[in-house]
Short mmCIF file of N, CA and C in Angstrom, two decimals:
data_model
loop_
_atom_site.label_atom_id
_atom_site.label_comp_id
_atom_site.label_asym_id
_atom_site.label_seq_id
_atom_site.Cartn_x
_atom_site.Cartn_y
_atom_site.Cartn_z
N MET A 273 45.90 76.37 104.25
CA MET A 273 46.94 76.43 105.13
C MET A 273 47.58 77.76 104.47
N LYS A 274 47.28 79.04 105.02
CA LYS A 274 47.49 80.36 104.62
C LYS A 274 48.86 81.00 105.51
N ALA A 275 49.59 81.55 104.60
CA ALA A 275 51.03 82.22 105.02
C ALA A 275 50.70 83.55 105.55
N ILE A 276 51.39 83.74 106.50
CA ILE A 276 51.61 85.19 106.96
C ILE A 276 52.73 86.10 106.31
N VAL A 277 52.45 87.19 105.84
CA VAL A 277 53.80 87.69 105.32
C VAL A 277 53.99 89.09 106.01
N GLN A 278 55.13 89.19 106.63
CA GLN A 278 55.44 90.35 107.22
C GLN A 278 57.14 90.87 106.63
N GLN A 279 57.34 91.83 107.00
CA GLN A 279 58.57 92.69 106.97
C GLN A 279 59.41 92.63 108.02
N LEU A 280 60.79 91.89 107.77
CA LEU A 280 61.75 91.96 108.77
C LEU A 280 61.85 93.07 109.49
N GLU A 281 62.22 93.24 110.85
CA GLU A 281 62.73 94.16 111.72
C GLU A 281 64.30 94.30 111.27
N LYS A 282 65.06 95.27 111.86
CA LYS A 282 66.14 95.44 111.54
C LYS A 282 67.30 94.49 112.42
N ASN A 283 66.47 93.67 113.22
CA ASN A 283 67.35 92.85 114.44
C ASN A 283 66.80 91.33 114.03
N ASP A 284 65.85 91.04 113.09
CA ASP A 284 65.41 89.87 112.89
C ASP A 284 66.46 88.57 112.26
N LEU A 285 67.40 88.66 113.00
CA LEU A 285 68.66 87.69 112.20
C LEU A 285 67.93 86.22 111.89
N GLU A 286 67.20 85.82 112.95
CA GLU A 286 67.02 84.19 112.89
C GLU A 286 66.03 83.85 111.76
N ALA A 287 65.19 84.87 111.70
CA ALA A 287 64.13 84.89 110.44
C ALA A 287 64.88 85.08 108.90
N PHE A 288 65.82 85.91 109.01
CA PHE A 288 66.71 86.06 107.80
C PHE A 288 67.05 85.03 107.57
N ARG A 289 68.06 84.24 108.55
CA ARG A 289 68.93 83.08 108.07
C ARG A 289 68.19 81.85 107.63
N SER A 290 66.67 81.77 108.41
CA SER A 290 66.00 80.77 107.82
C SER A 290 65.48 81.00 106.35
N LEU A 291 65.29 82.27 106.12
CA LEU A 291 65.03 82.41 104.63
C LEU A 291 66.17 82.24 103.59
N ILE A 292 67.46 82.40 104.30
CA ILE A 292 68.59 82.36 103.40
C ILE A 292 68.89 80.65 102.95
N GLN A 293 68.39 80.02 104.34
CA GLN A 293 68.43 78.33 104.01
C GLN A 293 67.54 78.10 102.93
N ILE A 294 66.37 78.54 102.93
CA ILE A 294 65.40 78.19 101.77
C ILE A 294 66.25 78.74 100.58
N TYR A 295 66.70 79.87 100.14
CA TYR A 295 67.37 80.16 99.00
C TYR A 295 68.26 78.94 98.82
N VAL A 296 69.36 78.48 99.73
CA VAL A 296 70.36 77.75 99.59
C VAL A 296 69.88 76.30 98.99
N ASP A 297 68.52 76.03 99.53
CA ASP A 297 67.90 74.75 99.28
C ASP A 297 67.56 74.68 97.80
N ILE A 298 66.73 75.97 97.53
CA ILE A 298 65.98 75.72 96.13
C ILE A 298 66.81 76.22 94.92
N PHE A 299 67.85 76.93 95.38
CA PHE A 299 68.63 77.54 94.14
C PHE A 299 69.84 76.72 93.84
N GLY A 300 69.89 75.48 94.77
CA GLY A 300 71.03 74.66 94.76
C GLY A 300 72.51 75.20 94.60
N MET A 301 72.58 75.90 95.82
CA MET A 301 73.86 76.61 96.21
C MET A 301 74.76 75.57 96.95
N GLU A 302 75.33 74.50 96.15
CA GLU A 302 76.51 73.68 96.65
C GLU A 302 77.36 73.97 97.61
N ASP A 303 77.98 74.85 97.01
CA ASP A 303 79.31 75.20 97.92
C ASP A 303 78.81 76.67 98.74
N TYR A 304 77.72 76.60 99.35
CA TYR A 304 77.25 77.69 100.04
C TYR A 304 77.97 77.94 101.42
N GLN A 305 78.65 78.78 101.73
CA GLN A 305 79.47 78.96 103.17
C GLN A 305 78.63 79.81 104.17
N PRO A 306 78.21 79.44 105.19
CA PRO A 306 77.27 80.36 106.07
C PRO A 306 77.84 81.61 106.17
N ILE A 307 77.20 82.59 106.42
CA ILE A 307 77.07 84.30 106.25
C ILE A 307 77.38 84.63 107.79
N ALA A 308 78.39 85.52 108.14
CA ALA A 308 78.55 85.88 109.58
C ALA A 308 77.38 86.64 109.99
N ASP A 309 76.94 86.46 110.97
CA ASP A 309 75.96 87.22 111.70
C ASP A 309 76.07 88.86 111.62
N SER A 310 77.20 89.27 111.65
CA SER A 310 77.45 90.58 111.62
C SER A 310 77.12 91.14 110.21
N ASN A 311 77.32 90.36 109.03
CA ASN A 311 77.01 90.66 107.85
C ASN A 311 75.61 90.75 107.69
N LEU A 312 75.12 89.58 108.26
CA LEU A 312 73.45 89.66 108.14
C LEU A 312 72.75 91.10 108.91
N LEU A 313 73.19 91.00 109.92
CA LEU A 313 72.70 92.29 110.70
C LEU A 313 72.97 93.53 109.97
N ASN A 314 74.11 93.79 109.44
CA ASN A 314 74.50 94.98 108.53
C ASN A 314 73.63 95.14 107.60
N ALA A 315 73.40 94.11 106.82
CA ALA A 315 72.38 94.16 105.57
C ALA A 315 70.84 94.75 106.12
N LEU A 316 70.69 94.00 107.20
CA LEU A 316 69.48 94.34 107.85
C LEU A 316 69.02 95.68 108.56
N GLN A 317 70.04 96.51 108.41
CA GLN A 317 70.18 97.80 108.93
C GLN A 317 70.26 98.80 107.63
N GLN A 318 70.42 98.53 106.75
CA GLN A 318 70.68 99.36 105.46
C GLN A 318 69.21 99.76 105.21
N THR A 319 69.28 101.22 104.88
CA THR A 319 68.02 101.86 104.49
C THR A 319 67.33 101.44 103.19
N ASN A 320 68.39 100.87 102.40
CA ASN A 320 67.99 100.68 100.94
C ASN A 320 67.75 99.12 100.79
N PHE A 321 67.57 98.66 101.68
CA PHE A 321 67.60 97.02 101.61
C PHE A 321 66.45 96.46 102.64
N GLU A 322 65.41 95.77 102.15
CA GLU A 322 64.41 95.10 102.96
C GLU A 322 64.07 93.62 102.78
N VAL A 323 63.43 92.92 103.70
CA VAL A 323 63.24 91.52 103.68
C VAL A 323 61.90 91.51 104.12
N PHE A 324 61.24 90.58 103.34
CA PHE A 324 59.72 90.04 103.52
C PHE A 324 60.03 88.45 103.72
N VAL A 325 59.21 87.91 104.80
CA VAL A 325 58.90 86.34 104.80
C VAL A 325 57.66 86.08 104.98
N ALA A 326 57.61 84.78 104.55
CA ALA A 326 56.03 84.29 104.42
C ALA A 326 56.26 83.05 105.70
N THR A 327 55.70 83.40 106.65
CA THR A 327 55.20 82.21 107.59
C THR A 327 54.34 81.18 107.48
N ILE A 328 54.41 80.08 108.18
CA ILE A 328 52.95 79.19 108.33
C ILE A 328 53.56 78.40 109.63
N ASN A 329 52.79 78.34 110.68
CA ASN A 329 52.99 78.26 112.04
C ASN A 329 54.17 78.59 112.66
N ASN A 330 54.47 79.94 112.16
CA ASN A 330 55.75 80.56 112.93
C ASN A 330 57.05 80.12 112.15
N LYS A 331 56.86 79.32 111.12
CA LYS A 331 58.02 78.95 110.60
C LYS A 331 58.23 79.56 109.18
N VAL A 332 59.35 80.06 108.99
CA VAL A 332 59.75 80.63 107.61
C VAL A 332 59.49 79.60 106.36
N VAL A 333 58.66 79.98 105.44
CA VAL A 333 58.44 79.14 104.32
C VAL A 333 58.83 79.92 102.98
N GLY A 334 59.26 81.00 103.12
CA GLY A 334 59.47 81.63 101.85
C GLY A 334 59.92 83.16 102.03
N GLY A 335 60.20 83.88 101.15
CA GLY A 335 60.43 85.37 101.20
C GLY A 335 60.95 85.80 100.06
N LEU A 336 61.22 87.21 100.15
CA LEU A 336 61.93 87.85 99.13
C LEU A 336 62.60 89.05 99.67
N THR A 337 63.70 89.44 98.86
CA THR A 337 64.74 90.74 99.37
C THR A 337 64.75 91.59 98.41
N ILE A 338 64.73 92.96 98.75
CA ILE A 338 64.72 93.99 97.81
C ILE A 338 65.77 95.02 98.27
N TYR A 339 66.20 95.44 96.94
CA TYR A 339 67.11 96.86 97.30
C TYR A 339 66.29 97.95 96.61
N ILE A 340 66.22 98.99 97.18
CA ILE A 340 65.73 100.22 97.05
C ILE A 340 66.46 101.06 96.40
N LEU A 341 66.13 101.30 94.93
CA LEU A 341 67.34 102.15 94.17
C LEU A 341 66.76 103.55 93.86
N GLN A 342 67.35 104.70 93.80
CA GLN A 342 66.97 105.96 93.59
C GLN A 342 67.69 106.42 92.28
N PRO A 343 66.69 106.26 91.26
CA PRO A 343 67.25 106.73 90.02
C PRO A 343 67.50 108.33 89.98
N TYR A 344 68.51 108.77 88.83
CA TYR A 344 68.80 110.08 88.83
C TYR A 344 67.42 110.90 88.27
N TYR A 345 66.50 110.23 87.34
CA TYR A 345 65.72 110.78 86.64
C TYR A 345 64.05 110.79 87.20
N SER A 346 64.46 110.54 88.65
CA SER A 346 62.90 110.70 89.24
C SER A 346 63.23 111.03 90.82
N ALA A 347 62.02 111.34 91.14
CA ALA A 347 62.13 111.63 92.86
C ALA A 347 61.86 110.45 93.50
N LYS A 348 60.78 109.66 92.87
CA LYS A 348 60.55 108.24 93.34
C LYS A 348 61.51 107.09 93.25
N GLY A 349 61.55 106.12 94.17
CA GLY A 349 62.28 105.01 94.07
C GLY A 349 62.17 103.84 93.35
N ILE A 350 62.92 102.98 93.07
CA ILE A 350 62.41 101.75 92.42
C ILE A 350 62.83 100.45 93.41
N ALA A 351 62.11 99.40 93.55
CA ALA A 351 62.27 98.35 94.08
C ALA A 351 62.78 97.08 93.30
N TYR A 352 64.10 96.57 93.34
CA TYR A 352 64.52 95.57 92.58
C TYR A 352 64.57 94.54 93.43
N ILE A 353 63.92 93.32 93.17
CA ILE A 353 63.73 92.17 93.67
C ILE A 353 65.03 91.52 93.43
N TYR A 354 65.66 91.38 94.57
CA TYR A 354 66.96 90.42 94.33
C TYR A 354 66.77 88.93 94.48
N ASP A 355 66.20 88.39 95.41
CA ASP A 355 65.87 86.96 95.31
C ASP A 355 64.36 86.99 95.95
N LEU A 356 63.67 85.66 95.56
CA LEU A 356 62.17 85.59 95.80
C LEU A 356 62.47 83.88 95.81
N GLY A 357 61.98 83.50 96.85
CA GLY A 357 61.83 82.09 96.86
C GLY A 357 60.97 81.57 97.70
N VAL A 358 60.36 80.04 97.71
CA VAL A 358 59.34 79.43 98.50
C VAL A 358 60.16 78.08 98.76
N ALA A 359 60.12 77.84 99.83
CA ALA A 359 60.36 76.16 100.26
C ALA A 359 59.73 75.10 99.36
N GLU A 360 60.39 74.28 98.69
CA GLU A 360 59.79 73.31 97.70
C GLU A 360 58.55 72.74 98.18
N GLN A 361 58.34 72.41 99.36
CA GLN A 361 57.05 71.71 99.70
C GLN A 361 55.83 72.57 99.84
N PHE A 362 56.21 73.98 99.92
CA PHE A 362 55.07 75.12 99.86
C PHE A 362 54.90 75.86 98.55
N GLN A 363 55.44 75.37 97.50
CA GLN A 363 55.62 75.82 96.19
C GLN A 363 54.23 75.69 95.70
N ARG A 364 53.77 76.37 94.67
CA ARG A 364 52.44 76.25 93.97
C ARG A 364 51.19 76.51 95.08
N MET A 365 51.33 77.10 95.97
CA MET A 365 50.18 77.44 97.03
C MET A 365 50.07 79.02 97.04
N GLU A 366 50.28 79.77 95.96
CA GLU A 366 50.36 81.32 95.95
C GLU A 366 51.07 82.03 96.85
N ILE A 367 52.02 81.41 97.53
CA ILE A 367 52.65 82.29 98.63
C ILE A 367 53.60 83.24 97.99
N GLY A 368 54.21 82.80 96.77
CA GLY A 368 55.13 83.83 96.12
C GLY A 368 54.18 85.02 95.68
N LYS A 369 52.94 84.73 95.12
CA LYS A 369 51.98 85.69 94.77
C LYS A 369 51.46 86.74 96.04
N GLU A 370 51.55 86.18 96.96
CA GLU A 370 51.35 87.12 98.55
C GLU A 370 52.49 87.66 98.87
N LEU A 371 53.81 87.21 98.72
CA LEU A 371 54.45 88.07 98.96
C LEU A 371 54.65 89.32 97.89
N LEU A 372 54.35 89.16 96.63
CA LEU A 372 54.49 90.14 95.85
C LEU A 372 53.39 91.12 96.10
N ASN A 373 52.15 90.61 96.54
CA ASN A 373 50.99 91.66 96.74
C ASN A 373 51.43 92.70 98.02
N HIS A 374 52.18 92.03 98.82
CA HIS A 374 52.75 92.52 100.17
C HIS A 374 53.87 93.68 99.75
N LEU A 375 54.68 93.16 98.82
CA LEU A 375 55.56 94.15 98.20
C LEU A 375 55.16 95.49 97.34
N LYS A 376 53.93 95.15 96.70
CA LYS A 376 53.04 96.25 95.93
C LYS A 376 52.76 97.01 96.79
N ILE A 377 52.13 96.85 98.16
CA ILE A 377 51.63 97.63 99.11
C ILE A 377 52.75 98.59 99.53
N PHE A 378 53.97 98.03 100.03
CA PHE A 378 54.83 98.67 100.51
C PHE A 378 55.58 99.41 99.47
N CYS A 379 55.58 99.14 98.20
CA CYS A 379 55.85 100.09 97.18
C CYS A 379 55.31 101.28 97.08
N ALA A 380 53.79 101.25 97.46
CA ALA A 380 52.94 102.09 97.22
C ALA A 380 53.02 103.20 98.54
N THR A 381 53.20 102.64 99.63
CA THR A 381 53.27 103.46 100.75
C THR A 381 54.63 104.13 101.09
N ASN A 382 55.58 103.54 100.35
CA ASN A 382 56.75 104.40 100.50
C ASN A 382 57.49 104.96 99.14
N ASN A 383 56.59 105.47 98.46
CA ASN A 383 56.83 106.43 97.22
C ASN A 383 57.79 105.79 96.35
N LEU A 384 57.61 104.29 95.93
CA LEU A 384 58.33 103.59 94.98
C LEU A 384 57.59 103.41 93.64
N GLU A 385 57.96 104.09 92.65
CA GLU A 385 57.03 103.82 91.61
C GLU A 385 57.17 102.60 90.65
N GLU A 386 57.79 101.96 90.95
CA GLU A 386 58.09 100.82 90.01
C GLU A 386 58.91 99.41 90.79
N LEU A 387 58.48 98.22 90.27
CA LEU A 387 59.64 97.32 90.86
C LEU A 387 59.53 96.25 89.69
N TYR A 388 60.67 95.68 90.02
CA TYR A 388 61.25 94.66 88.85
C TYR A 388 61.97 93.55 89.42
N VAL A 389 61.97 92.58 88.68
CA VAL A 389 62.83 91.27 89.05
C VAL A 389 63.59 90.91 87.63
N GLN A 390 64.59 90.52 87.83
CA GLN A 390 65.47 89.82 86.80
C GLN A 390 65.25 88.41 86.89
N ALA A 391 64.82 87.66 85.46
CA ALA A 391 64.60 86.14 85.59
C ALA A 391 65.58 85.64 84.12
N GLU A 392 65.89 84.60 84.66
CA GLU A 392 66.62 83.80 83.50
C GLU A 392 65.62 83.21 82.35
N ALA A 393 65.69 83.30 81.22
CA ALA A 393 64.85 82.77 80.56
C ALA A 393 64.34 81.37 80.61
N ILE A 394 65.24 80.45 81.14
CA ILE A 394 64.73 78.94 81.26
C ILE A 394 63.99 78.83 82.74
N ASP A 395 64.02 79.92 83.48
CA ASP A 395 63.12 79.66 84.86
C ASP A 395 61.57 80.05 84.41
N ARG A 396 60.83 79.28 83.58
CA ARG A 396 59.38 79.39 83.20
C ARG A 396 58.68 79.93 84.36
N HIS A 397 58.77 79.17 85.61
CA HIS A 397 57.99 79.71 86.70
C HIS A 397 58.10 81.08 87.22
N ALA A 398 59.42 81.54 87.39
CA ALA A 398 59.64 82.82 87.73
C ALA A 398 59.23 83.76 86.81
N ILE A 399 59.16 83.71 85.41
CA ILE A 399 58.72 84.45 84.46
C ILE A 399 57.53 84.49 84.32
N ASN A 400 56.59 83.39 84.52
CA ASN A 400 55.20 83.38 84.61
C ASN A 400 54.58 84.25 85.84
#
C-alpha cells in the first residue's frame, strides 16, 4: 500500500484537520481543544507555512508542517519542520521518509537551502 503525498492548498481545511487529529493521537495530547476553522484557514493562508499530507485510499494517514524562515545572513530560506507524524497503524511503512523526500523537492524548487527538525533525545525513532 503506497501513500500519495501532496502539498495542501490554501483552503484544504478537512485534510488539515485530519492531520491535526493524527498529531493529537500520536503525541498523546490529552487536553487538546479543537481549533477554530478560522485559525486553521488563517494558518493555511500564510506564505511562510506549508502542510504536506500522505494519503492512502483518499484518507490522511500522516503529514508534516513547516515554517519557512528567512535568515538575515542568506537570500535563501530555511524550512523548519514543526510537526511530522504518521498514524500508528501506518508507521514503519516509510511514509515519513516519503514525506521528507517530497519536502526535499519542495525546498529545492523554492530556493530553500536548508531544512531542519528539532527532536527530543528520548525520541529515538525521530532522531533515526
